[in-house]
Amino acid sequence: MKAKTIAAILFISTLILELYFYHIGDILETGMRQINNINLSSPNMRLFVRGSTLIISINNTDNFPVIIYNITGKYNYLPQKEVIPPNSIENISAIVTNATYLVSNIRSNNYSICIELGIFNTNISIKQVI
Amino acid sequence: MTIRYFTIISLLFNIIVAVLPGYWWYYSVGNIIIVKDSLFYLNINLLGNNIEIIKVINMLLFAFRVYVIVISISLLISTIRGNKVSYLLISWASIFYILDPIIMYFAFNYLVSYFIPFHYNFFIIGKEIATFQYQYKITMLIESYPSIQYWFALFVGILNLVSKFIRNY
């Protein structure tokens, strides 16, 4: 019984010391700010056709790297996977198998691509018509 | 006077378990959310960043470590003096910690899925690939593992439980 009282007193005093030395106000403030700032935005993409290569400009606005495994369509594919560092814009060039069909399909807004990207251990595949 | 080595050793191990800084269980939802927890420690990592607000919970858990250590030491002293007393907190905690994945299942499936739409299948130990269709098709690796420290805590817990029931050791 006596031991439990001593232990309880030490429990409370440890807690008070921690609250004092670790500046509980600061932790709560930064903690709440961090939670408010969490947002997961999908990377922005823009496409250019230059000669027989398709250039995909990807803007990664998140603060973690995004791996582009493949961007495939009927007339294009990626030669290798690309890593886009956090908060940066990268231009990826895809190999085009038939440039004339690709351009005409894109002009008529009728070209569908599948983007396979990875964040951490998660893979996301997005199908889009451009 | 008999010296109760068994109880003394299990109480000493109790202190070691309370001092060890690591985690008992590890959960990962596609590495987007990583949770490491034990009776005395909690860490939640979201999108590569540790959640700062959890430090407040860790302060409470650190004070709880002090509480457990102080009680273990005082029971150790009285056992050495001749009054055998067992302390079963680590025993019950480590045995019931096998239920921790069930709590995580409810937390992930009903709390987190409110913000990120995903389905967390129920399983206790291991890893599996979960696929679901949201706006996109998402494939993620879900992991749930106990650490070596958990097995050690469980061993110490069982040691303490045994010391309760054997009278003169």
Tab-separated table of C-alpha atoms in Angstrom:
chain	number	residue	atom	x	y	z
A	1	MET	CA	0.000	0.000	0.000
A	2	LYS	CA	2.820	2.342	0.938
A	3	ALA	CA	4.725	1.472	-2.259
A	4	LYS	CA	1.716	2.334	-4.410
A	5	THR	CA	1.419	5.767	-2.769
A	6	ILE	CA	5.120	6.522	-3.383
A	7	ALA	CA	4.829	5.273	-6.962
A	8	ALA	CA	1.724	7.405	-7.577
A	9	ILE	CA	3.477	10.494	-6.204
A	10	LEU	CA	6.480	9.804	-8.466
A	11	PHE	CA	4.135	9.260	-11.428
A	12	ILE	CA	2.548	12.673	-10.942
A	13	SER	CA	5.844	14.460	-10.291
A	14	THR	CA	7.466	12.887	-13.388
A	15	LEU	CA	4.509	14.046	-15.436
A	16	ILE	CA	4.748	17.594	-14.049
A	17	LEU	CA	8.512	17.711	-14.720
A	18	GLU	CA	7.981	16.502	-18.288
A	19	LEU	CA	5.223	19.024	-18.946
A	20	TYR	CA	7.534	21.739	-17.649
A	21	PHE	CA	10.769	20.742	-19.425
A	22	TYR	CA	9.295	19.748	-22.796
A	23	HIS	CA	7.177	22.912	-23.035
A	24	ILE	CA	3.764	21.333	-23.398
A	25	GLY	CA	2.372	24.509	-25.000
A	26	ASP	CA	4.898	24.332	-27.859
A	27	ILE	CA	4.230	20.633	-28.453
A	28	LEU	CA	0.474	21.206	-28.607
A	29	GLU	CA	0.941	24.176	-30.938
A	30	THR	CA	3.327	22.447	-33.394
A	31	GLY	CA	1.271	19.270	-33.148
A	32	MET	CA	-1.967	20.997	-34.079
A	33	ARG	CA	-0.260	22.958	-36.865
A	34	GLN	CA	1.179	19.720	-38.256
A	35	ILE	CA	-2.244	18.036	-38.259
A	36	ASN	CA	-3.819	21.025	-40.007
A	37	ASN	CA	-1.109	21.004	-42.689
A	38	ILE	CA	-1.523	17.359	-43.666
A	39	ASN	CA	-2.741	17.174	-47.215
A	40	LEU	CA	-2.216	14.664	-49.939
A	41	SER	CA	-2.400	16.203	-53.364
A	42	SER	CA	-1.970	14.193	-56.507
A	43	PRO	CA	0.890	15.404	-58.742
A	44	ASN	CA	0.076	17.771	-61.610
A	45	MET	CA	0.916	16.614	-65.117
A	46	ARG	CA	1.345	18.380	-68.419
A	47	LEU	CA	2.135	16.780	-71.756
A	48	PHE	CA	4.163	17.963	-74.717
A	49	VAL	CA	4.853	16.173	-77.959
A	50	ARG	CA	8.238	17.025	-79.376
A	51	GLY	CA	9.174	15.171	-82.513
A	52	SER	CA	8.723	11.494	-81.760
A	53	THR	CA	8.942	11.780	-77.963
A	54	LEU	CA	6.156	12.487	-75.535
A	55	ILE	CA	7.362	14.692	-72.693
A	56	ILE	CA	5.408	14.522	-69.466
A	57	SER	CA	6.116	17.297	-67.000
A	58	ILE	CA	5.191	16.182	-63.489
A	59	ASN	CA	4.975	18.578	-60.568
A	60	ASN	CA	5.232	16.770	-57.249
A	61	THR	CA	3.795	19.125	-54.643
A	62	ASP	CA	4.059	16.622	-51.768
A	63	ASN	CA	7.001	16.423	-49.420
A	64	PHE	CA	7.788	12.794	-50.209
A	65	PRO	CA	9.122	11.201	-53.412
A	66	VAL	CA	6.740	9.826	-56.002
A	67	ILE	CA	7.832	6.904	-58.185
A	68	ILE	CA	6.390	6.776	-61.679
A	69	TYR	CA	6.451	3.115	-62.660
A	70	ASN	CA	4.863	3.491	-66.050
A	71	ILE	CA	2.769	5.753	-68.198
A	72	THR	CA	1.230	3.665	-70.905
A	73	GLY	CA	-1.120	4.408	-73.733
A	74	LYS	CA	-1.862	2.793	-77.062
A	75	TYR	CA	1.147	4.456	-78.704
A	76	ASN	CA	3.560	5.187	-75.868
A	77	TYR	CA	5.329	3.688	-72.868
A	78	LEU	CA	8.072	4.616	-70.402
A	79	PRO	CA	11.496	3.054	-70.927
A	80	GLN	CA	12.214	2.897	-67.180
A	81	LYS	CA	10.703	3.960	-63.883
A	82	GLU	CA	11.352	7.503	-62.726
A	83	VAL	CA	11.597	8.946	-59.228
A	84	ILE	CA	10.314	12.466	-58.691
A	85	PRO	CA	11.879	14.044	-55.598
A	86	PRO	CA	9.669	15.927	-53.109
A	87	ASN	CA	8.521	19.427	-54.099
A	88	SER	CA	10.037	19.402	-57.565
A	89	ILE	CA	9.139	19.351	-61.244
A	90	GLU	CA	10.587	16.652	-63.488
A	91	ASN	CA	10.308	16.129	-67.217
A	92	ILE	CA	9.916	12.508	-68.200
A	93	SER	CA	10.225	11.464	-71.807
A	94	ALA	CA	8.136	8.543	-72.967
A	95	ILE	CA	8.823	6.482	-76.054
A	96	VAL	CA	6.251	6.943	-78.776
A	97	THR	CA	5.629	4.079	-81.169
A	98	ASN	CA	3.457	5.953	-83.601
A	99	ALA	CA	3.716	9.738	-83.467
A	100	THR	CA	1.086	10.624	-86.060
A	101	TYR	CA	-1.643	8.520	-84.445
A	102	LEU	CA	-0.659	9.797	-80.997
A	103	VAL	CA	-0.903	13.456	-82.031
A	104	SER	CA	-4.195	12.997	-83.838
A	105	ASN	CA	-5.663	11.092	-80.894
A	106	ILE	CA	-4.541	13.754	-78.432
A	107	ARG	CA	-5.954	16.523	-80.689
A	108	SER	CA	-9.348	14.822	-80.705
A	109	ASN	CA	-9.213	14.358	-76.879
A	110	ASN	CA	-9.487	10.662	-77.348
A	111	TYR	CA	-6.203	9.277	-76.021
A	112	SER	CA	-6.401	7.270	-72.815
A	113	ILE	CA	-3.336	6.682	-70.667
A	114	CYS	CA	-2.734	4.642	-67.545
A	115	ILE	CA	-0.375	6.126	-64.969
A	116	GLU	CA	1.091	3.772	-62.406
A	117	LEU	CA	2.696	5.572	-59.511
A	118	GLY	CA	3.979	4.594	-56.111
A	119	ILE	CA	4.146	6.446	-52.820
A	120	PHE	CA	5.791	4.600	-49.923
A	121	ASN	CA	4.579	0.987	-50.205
A	122	THR	CA	1.392	1.901	-52.019
A	123	ASN	CA	0.758	1.708	-55.729
A	124	ILE	CA	-1.907	3.776	-57.394
A	125	SER	CA	-2.995	3.344	-60.964
A	126	ILE	CA	-4.869	6.185	-62.590
A	127	LYS	CA	-6.698	5.945	-65.900
A	128	GLN	CA	-7.183	9.214	-67.730
A	129	VAL	CA	-8.393	10.346	-71.114
A	130	ILE	CA	-6.458	13.252	-72.520
B	1	MET	CA	14.872	-17.709	5.529
B	2	THR	CA	14.458	-18.926	1.963
B	3	ILE	CA	15.745	-16.729	-0.828
B	4	ARG	CA	13.105	-16.592	-3.572
B	5	TYR	CA	15.377	-16.385	-6.596
B	6	PHE	CA	12.566	-17.022	-9.052
B	7	THR	CA	10.452	-14.091	-7.849
B	8	ILE	CA	13.519	-11.839	-7.546
B	9	ILE	CA	14.583	-12.599	-11.123
B	10	SER	CA	11.087	-12.092	-12.527
B	11	LEU	CA	10.789	-8.728	-10.727
B	12	LEU	CA	14.200	-7.701	-12.103
B	13	PHE	CA	13.004	-8.649	-15.587
B	14	ASN	CA	9.895	-6.525	-14.960
B	15	ILE	CA	12.160	-3.511	-14.485
B	16	ILE	CA	14.048	-4.333	-17.713
B	17	VAL	CA	10.766	-4.509	-19.646
B	18	ALA	CA	9.712	-1.131	-18.229
B	19	VAL	CA	13.099	0.428	-19.111
B	20	LEU	CA	13.386	-0.864	-22.711
B	21	PRO	CA	12.579	1.997	-25.090
B	22	GLY	CA	11.243	0.120	-28.119
B	23	TYR	CA	7.849	-0.987	-29.351
B	24	TRP	CA	5.898	-4.244	-29.071
B	25	TRP	CA	3.763	-4.200	-32.227
B	26	TYR	CA	4.361	-2.735	-35.650
B	27	TYR	CA	1.581	-1.908	-38.121
B	28	SER	CA	1.970	-0.464	-41.563
B	29	VAL	CA	-0.737	0.512	-44.004
B	30	GLY	CA	1.172	0.771	-47.271
B	31	ASN	CA	3.898	2.631	-45.303
B	32	ILE	CA	1.551	5.640	-45.465
B	33	ILE	CA	0.588	5.106	-41.844
B	34	ILE	CA	3.048	3.312	-39.562
B	35	VAL	CA	2.063	2.640	-35.968
B	36	LYS	CA	4.540	1.322	-33.402
B	37	ASP	CA	3.211	0.773	-29.933
B	38	SER	CA	3.835	-0.881	-26.611
B	39	LEU	CA	2.467	-0.533	-23.116
B	40	PHE	CA	4.945	2.314	-22.556
B	41	TYR	CA	5.373	3.864	-26.004
B	42	LEU	CA	3.390	5.030	-29.016
B	43	ASN	CA	4.595	6.342	-32.371
B	44	ILE	CA	2.404	7.182	-35.345
B	45	ASN	CA	4.054	8.065	-38.640
B	46	LEU	CA	1.875	9.569	-41.353
B	47	LEU	CA	3.280	10.171	-44.855
B	48	GLY	CA	6.860	10.019	-43.573
B	49	ASN	CA	6.417	12.384	-40.627
B	50	ASN	CA	6.012	11.470	-36.980
B	51	ILE	CA	2.840	12.899	-35.475
B	52	GLU	CA	4.087	15.410	-32.889
B	53	ILE	CA	0.942	15.448	-30.744
B	54	ILE	CA	1.651	11.820	-29.730
B	55	LYS	CA	4.504	13.185	-27.563
B	56	VAL	CA	1.851	14.189	-25.015
B	57	ILE	CA	0.692	10.551	-24.763
B	58	ASN	CA	4.329	9.429	-24.489
B	59	MET	CA	4.831	11.760	-21.520
B	60	LEU	CA	2.008	9.957	-19.703
B	61	LEU	CA	3.462	6.599	-20.728
B	62	PHE	CA	6.933	7.639	-19.517
B	63	ALA	CA	5.499	8.566	-16.118
B	64	PHE	CA	3.766	5.166	-16.167
B	65	ARG	CA	7.172	3.523	-16.707
B	66	VAL	CA	8.406	5.284	-13.547
B	67	TYR	CA	5.332	4.027	-11.672
B	68	VAL	CA	5.913	0.407	-12.758
B	69	ILE	CA	9.647	0.577	-11.983
B	70	VAL	CA	9.085	2.038	-8.491
B	71	ILE	CA	6.510	-0.629	-7.611
B	72	SER	CA	8.765	-3.398	-8.977
B	73	ILE	CA	11.716	-2.128	-6.917
B	74	SER	CA	9.666	-1.902	-3.713
B	75	LEU	CA	8.263	-5.418	-4.217
B	76	LEU	CA	11.799	-6.613	-4.960
B	77	ILE	CA	12.998	-5.178	-1.644
B	78	SER	CA	10.178	-6.791	0.335
B	79	THR	CA	10.775	-10.132	-1.429
B	80	ILE	CA	14.464	-9.990	-0.520
B	81	ARG	CA	13.433	-9.231	3.077
B	82	GLY	CA	11.229	-12.326	3.154
B	83	ASN	CA	7.699	-11.237	2.217
B	84	LYS	CA	7.116	-12.679	-1.207
B	85	VAL	CA	4.956	-10.422	-3.386
B	86	SER	CA	4.333	-10.912	-7.100
B	87	TYR	CA	3.560	-8.135	-9.553
B	88	LEU	CA	1.339	-9.213	-12.432
B	89	LEU	CA	0.931	-5.980	-14.402
B	90	ILE	CA	3.456	-6.965	-17.100
B	91	SER	CA	1.918	-10.450	-17.167
B	92	TRP	CA	-1.631	-9.313	-17.914
B	93	ALA	CA	-0.478	-6.485	-20.178
B	94	SER	CA	1.727	-8.716	-22.324
B	95	ILE	CA	-0.841	-11.511	-22.528
B	96	PHE	CA	-3.691	-9.167	-23.435
B	97	TYR	CA	-1.449	-7.320	-25.892
B	98	ILE	CA	-2.138	-10.126	-28.350
B	99	LEU	CA	-5.495	-8.337	-28.679
B	100	ASP	CA	-3.777	-5.142	-29.843
B	101	PRO	CA	-4.217	-5.992	-33.564
B	102	ILE	CA	-7.977	-6.173	-32.927
B	103	ILE	CA	-7.956	-2.621	-31.557
B	104	MET	CA	-5.871	-1.563	-34.580
B	105	TYR	CA	-8.347	-3.264	-36.893
B	106	PHE	CA	-11.179	-1.165	-35.470
B	107	ALA	CA	-9.045	1.996	-35.445
B	108	PHE	CA	-7.982	1.588	-39.081
B	109	ASN	CA	-11.278	0.332	-40.425
B	110	TYR	CA	-13.621	2.763	-38.730
B	111	LEU	CA	-11.549	5.820	-37.735
B	112	VAL	CA	-8.862	6.175	-40.422
B	113	SER	CA	-11.116	4.959	-43.243
B	114	TYR	CA	-13.314	7.947	-42.458
B	115	PHE	CA	-10.512	10.157	-43.876
B	116	ILE	CA	-8.774	7.819	-46.337
B	117	PRO	CA	-11.150	5.382	-48.010
B	118	PHE	CA	-9.688	1.922	-47.603
B	119	HIS	CA	-10.554	-1.446	-46.193
B	120	TYR	CA	-8.316	-3.105	-43.618
B	121	ASN	CA	-8.820	-6.838	-43.494
B	122	PHE	CA	-8.798	-8.514	-40.142
B	123	PHE	CA	-5.628	-10.439	-39.391
B	124	ILE	CA	-3.222	-10.575	-36.481
B	125	ILE	CA	0.309	-11.423	-37.621
B	126	GLY	CA	1.711	-11.165	-41.113
B	127	LYS	CA	1.380	-9.112	-44.239
B	128	GLU	CA	-1.024	-9.002	-47.105
B	129	ILE	CA	-1.682	-6.976	-50.195
B	130	ALA	CA	-4.927	-5.060	-50.154
B	131	THR	CA	-6.488	-3.760	-53.369
B	132	PHE	CA	-9.415	-1.434	-53.577
B	133	GLN	CA	-11.057	0.776	-56.102
B	134	TYR	CA	-11.566	4.361	-55.126
B	135	GLN	CA	-11.339	6.995	-57.834
B	136	TYR	CA	-8.223	5.069	-58.777
B	137	LYS	CA	-7.123	1.534	-58.241
B	138	ILE	CA	-4.965	1.399	-55.116
B	139	THR	CA	-2.765	-1.518	-54.099
B	140	MET	CA	-1.013	-1.435	-50.745
B	141	LEU	CA	0.970	-3.713	-48.499
B	142	ILE	CA	-0.527	-4.032	-45.032
B	143	GLU	CA	1.739	-5.376	-42.286
B	144	SER	CA	1.186	-6.305	-38.653
B	145	TYR	CA	4.033	-7.750	-36.605
B	146	PRO	CA	5.037	-8.171	-32.984
B	147	SER	CA	8.651	-7.218	-32.234
B	148	ILE	CA	11.282	-9.292	-30.419
B	149	GLN	CA	10.682	-7.005	-27.463
B	150	TYR	CA	7.050	-8.157	-27.373
B	151	TRP	CA	8.109	-11.812	-27.135
B	152	PHE	CA	10.539	-10.828	-24.371
B	153	ALA	CA	7.772	-8.978	-22.509
B	154	LEU	CA	5.486	-12.000	-22.921
B	155	PHE	CA	8.249	-14.260	-21.580
B	156	VAL	CA	8.733	-11.952	-18.574
B	157	GLY	CA	4.965	-11.821	-18.091
B	158	ILE	CA	4.693	-15.608	-17.999
B	159	LEU	CA	7.711	-15.746	-15.637
B	160	ASN	CA	5.904	-13.371	-13.251
B	161	LEU	CA	2.687	-15.367	-13.501
B	162	VAL	CA	4.547	-18.609	-12.686
B	163	SER	CA	6.303	-16.930	-9.732
B	164	LYS	CA	2.879	-16.084	-8.288
B	165	PHE	CA	1.868	-19.754	-8.166
B	166	ILE	CA	5.050	-21.438	-6.966
B	167	ARG	CA	5.268	-20.855	-3.267
B	168	ASN	CA	8.845	-21.062	-2.103
B	169	TYR	CA	10.888	-19.890	-5.068
